[in-house]
Coordinates of C-alpha atoms and ligand atoms in Angstrom, one line a residue:
X264 CA 113.3 -170.2 -128.5
X265 CA 112.6 -167.1 -130.4
X266 CA 109.8 -166.2 -128.2
X267 CA 111.8 -166.8 -124.9
X268 CA 114.5 -164.8 -126.4
X269 CA 111.9 -162.1 -126.9
X270 CA 110.8 -162.2 -123.7
X271 CA 114.0 -161.1 -122.2
X272 CA 115.1 -158.6 -124.9
X273 CA 114.4 -155.1 -124.6
X274 CA 114.8 -154.2 -128.3
X275 CA 113.3 -156.5 -130.9
X276 CA 113.2 -157.8 -134.3
X277 CA 111.7 -157.3 -137.7
X278 CA 109.6 -159.0 -140.1
X279 CA 108.0 -158.7 -143.4
X280 CA 104.3 -159.2 -144.2
X281 CA 101.6 -159.7 -146.8
X282 CA 98.7 -161.7 -147.9
X283 CA 95.8 -162.2 -150.4
X284 CA 92.0 -161.6 -150.6
X285 CA 88.5 -162.4 -151.5
X286 CA 85.3 -161.6 -153.0
X287 CA 83.3 -158.3 -152.0
X288 CA 86.8 -157.2 -150.6
X289 CA 86.5 -154.3 -148.4
X290 CA 89.1 -152.0 -147.6
X291 CA 89.3 -149.6 -144.6
X292 CA 91.8 -147.5 -143.5
X293 CA 92.7 -146.6 -139.9
X294 CA 94.8 -143.5 -139.6
X295 CA 96.2 -142.2 -136.5
X296 CA 94.4 -138.9 -135.3
X297 CA 96.4 -135.7 -136.3
X298 CA 95.9 -134.7 -132.8
X299 CA 97.6 -137.6 -131.3
X300 CA 100.4 -137.0 -129.1
X301 CA 103.8 -138.1 -130.1
X302 CA 104.3 -141.6 -128.9
X303 CA 106.2 -141.9 -125.3
X304 CA 109.5 -142.7 -125.3
X305 CA 109.9 -145.7 -123.3
X306 CA 113.5 -145.7 -123.2
X307 CA 115.6 -142.7 -123.3
X308 CA 118.0 -144.1 -125.5
X309 CA 115.3 -145.0 -128.1
X310 CA 113.5 -142.0 -129.7
X311 CA 110.6 -142.5 -132.0
X312 CA 111.8 -142.9 -135.6
X313 CA 110.9 -139.6 -137.6
X314 CA 108.7 -141.6 -140.0
X315 CA 106.5 -142.9 -137.4
X316 CA 106.7 -139.5 -135.4
X317 CA 105.4 -137.8 -138.8
X318 CA 102.5 -140.3 -139.2
X319 CA 103.9 -141.4 -142.5
X320 CA 104.0 -145.4 -142.2
X321 CA 101.6 -147.4 -144.1
X322 CA 101.1 -151.0 -143.1
X323 CA 98.9 -153.1 -145.4
X324 CA 96.8 -155.8 -143.5
X325 CA 95.7 -158.5 -146.2
X326 CA 93.1 -160.9 -144.6
X327 CA 91.7 -164.2 -145.8
X328 CA 88.8 -163.9 -143.5
X329 CA 87.0 -161.3 -141.5
X330 CA 83.9 -162.9 -140.0
X331 CA 83.5 -164.4 -136.7
X332 CA 84.4 -163.4 -133.2
X333 CA 88.4 -164.3 -133.5
X334 CA 88.9 -162.3 -136.6
X335 CA 86.9 -159.5 -135.3
X336 CA 88.9 -159.2 -132.1
X337 CA 92.4 -159.7 -133.9
X338 CA 91.4 -156.8 -136.1
X339 CA 90.4 -154.6 -133.3
X340 CA 93.8 -155.3 -131.7
X341 CA 95.9 -154.9 -134.9
X342 CA 93.8 -151.3 -135.4
X343 CA 94.4 -150.2 -131.4
X344 CA 98.1 -151.0 -131.9
X345 CA 98.3 -149.4 -135.3
X346 CA 96.9 -145.8 -133.8
X347 CA 99.1 -146.2 -130.7
X348 CA 102.2 -146.4 -133.1
X349 CA 100.7 -143.7 -135.4
X350 CA 100.5 -146.2 -138.2
X351 CA 97.8 -146.1 -140.9
X352 CA 96.7 -149.6 -141.3
X353 CA 95.1 -150.1 -144.8
X354 CA 92.7 -153.2 -144.2
X355 CA 91.3 -155.5 -146.9
X356 CA 89.5 -158.9 -146.6
X357 CA 89.0 -161.7 -149.1
X358 CA 86.4 -163.0 -147.0
X359 CA 87.0 -166.7 -148.3
X360 CA 88.0 -165.7 -151.9
X361 CA 91.5 -166.8 -151.8
X362 CA 92.2 -165.3 -155.6
X363 CA 90.8 -161.9 -154.3
X364 CA 93.3 -162.2 -151.3
X365 CA 96.1 -162.8 -153.6
X366 CA 95.2 -159.7 -155.7
X367 CA 94.8 -157.5 -152.5
X368 CA 98.3 -158.7 -151.9
X369 CA 99.9 -158.1 -155.2
X370 CA 98.2 -154.4 -155.1
X371 CA 100.0 -153.6 -151.7
X372 CA 103.2 -154.6 -153.0
X373 CA 102.5 -152.3 -156.1
X374 CA 101.4 -149.5 -153.9
X375 CA 104.6 -149.8 -151.7
X376 CA 103.3 -150.0 -148.5
X377 CA 105.9 -149.9 -145.7
X378 CA 105.2 -153.2 -144.5
X379 CA 102.5 -155.9 -145.1
X380 CA 100.6 -158.3 -142.7
X381 CA 98.9 -161.4 -144.3
X382 CA 96.5 -162.8 -142.0
X383 CA 95.9 -166.5 -142.9
X384 CA 95.7 -167.8 -146.5
X385 CA 96.5 -170.7 -148.4
X386 CA 100.2 -171.3 -149.3
X387 CA 99.5 -171.6 -153.1
X388 CA 97.7 -168.4 -153.6
X389 CA 99.5 -166.1 -151.4
X390 CA 103.1 -167.4 -151.7
X391 CA 103.8 -165.9 -155.2
X392 CA 102.8 -162.6 -154.0
X393 CA 104.6 -162.9 -150.9
X394 CA 107.9 -163.7 -152.7
X395 CA 107.0 -160.4 -154.8
X396 CA 107.1 -158.4 -151.7
X397 CA 110.2 -159.8 -150.4
X398 CA 111.8 -159.4 -153.7
X399 CA 110.6 -155.7 -153.8
X400 CA 112.1 -155.3 -150.0
X401 CA 108.7 -154.9 -148.7
X402 CA 109.0 -156.2 -144.7
X403 CA 106.4 -158.8 -144.4
X404 CA 104.6 -160.6 -141.2
X405 CA 102.8 -163.7 -142.3
X406 CA 100.1 -164.8 -139.5
X407 CA 99.0 -168.4 -139.5
X408 CA 100.1 -169.0 -143.3
X409 CA 103.4 -170.1 -144.3
X410 CA 105.0 -167.5 -146.1
X411 CA 107.3 -169.7 -148.1
X412 CA 110.0 -167.2 -147.9
X413 CA 112.7 -166.8 -145.0
X414 CA 112.6 -162.9 -145.5
X415 CA 109.2 -162.8 -143.8
X416 CA 108.4 -163.1 -140.2
X417 CA 106.0 -166.3 -139.4
X418 CA 103.7 -165.2 -136.7
X419 CA 101.8 -168.2 -135.3
X420 CA 99.6 -169.1 -132.1
X421 CA 101.3 -172.4 -130.6
X422 CA 98.5 -174.5 -132.3
X423 CA 100.3 -177.9 -131.2
X424 CA 100.0 -176.5 -127.6
X425 CA 96.3 -175.3 -128.1
X426 CA 95.3 -179.1 -129.2
X427 CA 97.4 -180.7 -126.6
X428 CA 95.7 -178.4 -123.9
X429 CA 91.9 -179.0 -125.4
X430 CA 92.9 -182.7 -125.7
X431 CA 94.3 -183.0 -122.2
X432 CA 90.9 -182.0 -121.0
X433 CA 89.1 -184.4 -123.1
X434 CA 91.2 -186.9 -121.8
X435 CA 90.8 -186.2 -118.3
X436 CA 87.1 -186.2 -118.5
X437 CA 86.6 -189.3 -120.8
X438 CA 89.4 -191.2 -119.1
X439 CA 90.7 -191.7 -122.6
X440 CA 87.8 -193.8 -124.0
X441 CA 84.7 -193.2 -126.0
X442 CA 83.4 -192.1 -129.2
X443 CA 84.5 -188.6 -130.7
X444 CA 83.0 -186.1 -133.0
X445 CA 85.8 -184.3 -134.6
X446 CA 85.5 -180.8 -136.3
X447 CA 88.2 -180.1 -139.0
X448 CA 88.6 -178.4 -142.2
X449 CA 92.3 -178.9 -144.0
X450 CA 94.4 -176.4 -145.8
X451 CA 94.1 -173.6 -142.9
X452 CA 97.4 -173.8 -141.4
X453 CA 96.5 -173.6 -137.6
X454 CA 93.8 -176.3 -138.2
X455 CA 96.3 -178.5 -139.9
X456 CA 98.6 -178.2 -136.9
X457 CA 96.0 -179.0 -134.5
X458 CA 95.0 -182.0 -136.5
X459 CA 98.6 -183.3 -136.4
X460 CA 98.3 -183.3 -132.6
X461 CA 94.7 -185.0 -132.9
X462 CA 96.1 -187.7 -135.2
X463 CA 99.0 -188.3 -132.8
X464 CA 96.5 -188.4 -130.0
X465 CA 94.3 -190.9 -131.5
X466 CA 97.3 -193.4 -131.7
X467 CA 98.4 -192.8 -128.3
X468 CA 94.6 -193.3 -127.1
X469 CA 93.7 -196.1 -128.7
X470 CA 90.4 -196.0 -126.6
X471 CA 89.5 -192.9 -128.4
X472 CA 87.4 -193.5 -131.4
X473 CA 86.8 -190.9 -134.1
X474 CA 83.5 -191.8 -135.4
X475 CA 82.8 -189.0 -137.6
X476 CA 84.5 -185.8 -139.0
X477 CA 82.6 -182.6 -140.1
X478 CA 83.6 -179.1 -140.8
X479 CA 83.0 -176.3 -142.9
X480 CA 84.6 -172.7 -143.0
X481 CA 82.7 -169.9 -144.6
X482 CA 80.8 -166.7 -143.4
X483 CA 78.3 -168.5 -141.2
X484 CA 80.4 -171.2 -139.9
X485 CA 78.9 -171.9 -136.4
X486 CA 75.6 -172.3 -137.9
X487 CA 76.9 -174.5 -140.7
X488 CA 78.7 -176.8 -138.2
X489 CA 75.6 -177.1 -136.2
X490 CA 73.5 -178.4 -139.0
X491 CA 76.3 -181.0 -139.7
X492 CA 76.8 -181.8 -136.0
X493 CA 73.2 -182.5 -135.7
X494 CA 73.5 -185.1 -138.4
X495 CA 76.5 -186.6 -137.3
X496 CA 75.4 -186.9 -133.7
X497 CA 72.1 -188.4 -134.6
X498 CA 74.0 -191.2 -136.9
X499 CA 76.5 -191.5 -133.8
X500 CA 74.1 -191.8 -130.7
X501 CA 77.4 -193.0 -128.6
X502 CA 79.3 -189.9 -128.9
X503 CA 80.6 -188.6 -125.5
X504 CA 83.0 -185.7 -126.7
X505 CA 83.2 -183.3 -129.5
X506 CA 86.8 -181.9 -130.5
X507 CA 86.0 -178.5 -132.3
X508 CA 89.2 -176.6 -132.3
X509 CA 88.1 -173.1 -133.6
X510 CA 85.7 -171.5 -131.7
X511 CA 83.0 -171.1 -134.6
X512 CA 83.3 -174.9 -134.5
X513 CA 83.0 -175.3 -130.9
X514 CA 79.8 -172.6 -131.0
X515 CA 78.2 -174.7 -133.9
X516 CA 78.9 -178.1 -131.9
X517 CA 77.1 -176.5 -128.7
X518 CA 74.2 -175.6 -130.9
X519 CA 73.6 -179.1 -131.8
X520 CA 74.1 -180.6 -128.7
X521 CA 71.7 -178.1 -127.1
X522 CA 69.1 -178.8 -129.7
X523 CA 69.3 -182.3 -129.3
X524 CA 69.1 -182.1 -125.7
X525 CA 72.5 -184.2 -125.3
X526 CA 74.0 -181.8 -122.5
X527 CA 74.2 -184.6 -120.1
X528 CA 76.2 -187.0 -122.5
X529 CA 78.4 -184.9 -124.7
X530 CA 81.0 -182.5 -123.7
X531 CA 83.0 -180.0 -126.1
X532 CA 86.6 -179.3 -126.1
X533 CA 87.3 -176.2 -128.4
X534 CA 89.9 -173.4 -129.2
X535 CA 89.7 -169.5 -128.9
X536 CA 87.8 -167.4 -126.9
X537 CA 85.8 -164.1 -127.2
X538 CA 83.1 -162.6 -124.7
X539 CA 80.3 -164.2 -126.8
X540 CA 82.3 -167.7 -126.4
X541 CA 82.4 -166.9 -122.5
X542 CA 78.6 -166.4 -122.5
X543 CA 78.3 -169.6 -124.4
X544 CA 80.5 -171.7 -122.2
X545 CA 79.0 -170.5 -118.7
X546 CA 75.4 -170.4 -119.7
X547 CA 73.3 -173.1 -117.6
X548 CA 74.1 -176.7 -118.7
X549 CA 76.6 -175.5 -121.4
X550 CA 78.2 -178.7 -123.0
X551 CA 81.4 -176.5 -123.9
X552 CA 83.6 -177.2 -121.0
X553 CA 86.8 -176.3 -121.9
X554 CA 89.0 -174.2 -125.0
X555 CA 92.5 -173.7 -125.3
X556 CA 93.1 -170.0 -126.5
X557 CA 95.3 -166.8 -126.6
X558 CA 93.9 -163.6 -126.6
X559 CA 93.1 -162.9 -130.3
X560 CA 93.0 -159.0 -129.7
X561 CA 96.7 -159.5 -128.3
X562 CA 98.0 -161.5 -131.4
X563 CA 96.5 -158.8 -133.7
X564 CA 98.8 -156.2 -131.6
X565 CA 101.8 -158.3 -131.9
X566 CA 101.4 -158.5 -135.7
X567 CA 101.4 -154.8 -135.8
X568 CA 104.3 -154.1 -133.6
X569 CA 106.5 -156.7 -135.5
X570 CA 105.7 -154.9 -138.6
X571 CA 106.5 -151.5 -137.0
X572 CA 109.9 -153.1 -135.9
X573 CA 110.6 -154.4 -139.3
X574 CA 109.9 -150.8 -141.0
X575 CA 112.0 -149.4 -138.4
X576 CA 114.8 -151.8 -139.5
X577 CA 114.8 -154.0 -136.2
X578 CA 115.4 -157.4 -136.2
X579 CA 112.5 -159.8 -135.8
X580 CA 111.7 -163.5 -135.9
X581 CA 112.0 -165.5 -138.3
X582 CA 109.2 -166.6 -136.1
X583 CA 106.8 -165.5 -133.3
X584 CA 104.9 -168.2 -131.6
X585 CA 102.4 -167.0 -129.0
X586 CA 101.5 -169.5 -126.0
X587 CA 97.9 -170.3 -125.1
X588 CA 96.2 -171.2 -122.0
X589 CA 93.6 -173.6 -121.2
X590 CA 90.3 -171.9 -119.8
X591 CA 87.8 -174.0 -118.6
X592 CA 84.1 -173.5 -117.9
X593 CA 84.5 -174.3 -114.2
X594 CA 87.5 -171.5 -114.0
X595 CA 84.9 -169.0 -115.6
X596 CA 82.0 -169.6 -113.6
X597 CA 84.1 -170.1 -110.3
X598 CA 86.0 -166.9 -111.1
X599 CA 82.6 -164.9 -112.4
X600 CA 84.5 -164.2 -115.5
X601 CA 81.9 -162.7 -117.9
X602 CA 84.0 -160.9 -120.5
X603 CA 87.6 -161.0 -122.2
X604 CA 88.7 -158.0 -119.9
X605 CA 88.0 -160.0 -116.9
X606 CA 89.6 -163.2 -118.4
X607 CA 92.9 -161.5 -119.3
X608 CA 92.8 -159.8 -115.8
X609 CA 92.4 -163.5 -114.2
X610 CA 94.9 -164.9 -117.0
X611 CA 97.7 -162.4 -117.5
X612 CA 99.9 -164.8 -119.4
X613 CA 97.4 -164.2 -122.0
X614 CA 98.8 -160.4 -122.5
X615 CA 102.6 -160.8 -123.7
X616 CA 103.8 -157.3 -124.0
X617 CA 107.2 -158.2 -124.3
X618 CA 106.9 -160.3 -127.5
X619 CA 107.8 -157.8 -130.4
X620 CA 108.2 -154.7 -128.0
X621 CA 108.4 -151.5 -129.7
X622 CA 111.4 -149.6 -127.9
X623 CA 110.1 -146.0 -128.5
X624 CA 106.4 -147.0 -127.6
X625 CA 104.7 -146.4 -124.2
X626 CA 105.3 -149.5 -122.1
Ligands
LIG85 C1 89.8 -171.1 -140.1 S1 91.3 -170.9 -139.2 C2 90.6 -170.6 -137.6 C3 91.8 -170.2 -136.6 O1 92.5 -169.3 -137.1 C4 93.1 -168.7 -135.8 O2 94.4 -169.5 -135.5 C5 92.2 -169.0 -134.7 O3 92.7 -169.4 -133.5 C6 91.1 -169.9 -135.3 O4 91.0 -171.1 -134.5

């Protein structure tokens, strides 16, 4: 599909972006240093567009959430790519306040950003402002939120595959039978897509019984999930697996299992990865045995590249879907992998330089 097309293409496609905010919104700006050298030219036929060469491109990154390993890594990748492309990245976060996210998005449109990236958000709160961006001709990339307009580029991880990979490991380890605790919060597009796979998985595997569902997303998701998981596991002593397809969920589940001393009985199947997650997965007697993931930093880089292409008038999308890989506890331990850099070295498919490649940038 589009991703495959991009892998083979030397030039790329463009999009739009935007998004909304929250309470306590903070705005930070990352500017390319004035001393930065001009971006190297990858192809002699493609020179750096003048506006980029002059450092005059402003991209607004409008986030719903910012706390937690995933969102911190994603931002670090976006900022690094922005600096490499001499883009000024103007970052705001709603920190869970969806009205604030929408307000931030409206402001980015009013302030005539050259492009907008909307990072997560609920459709009903961000789509009206995304429409305004589209009507105003502001290119927009929507990550993990349905933009509701064909003018925007929709960037996602392959969430169905994320769930399939994690559940494949769960099935292999359990034999397809047993009580399972499920961690989920509806409304977040990636979690909703993963939930579609879980729903089908239960139908296809009648020996799997979801005995309880828990979940919360806030600024301390892992500790909140840990409290919920402890109560659910005490009420359901037969649980042998936890499907927790977000790393903050998995970390919380791991805390609960360890505090209850149930590591020999219960295994955790998660999503996402970070250096801290690798530490949790590989510590002695850890119950977190598998995670299906992209490299979050790489996804942040792709969002900025897609926005840059749109600003330059290059075609992108309408959809960019980033494939995940399954990472297991055994693989990490056997490979002596202790951080993200070592993981991406061992699993090179987590790095996708051909997705939204910018033809004037260094290879
Ligand atoms: C609250 S939504 C969390 C998810 O968003 C990203 O897609 C990450 O993969 C994370 O699991």
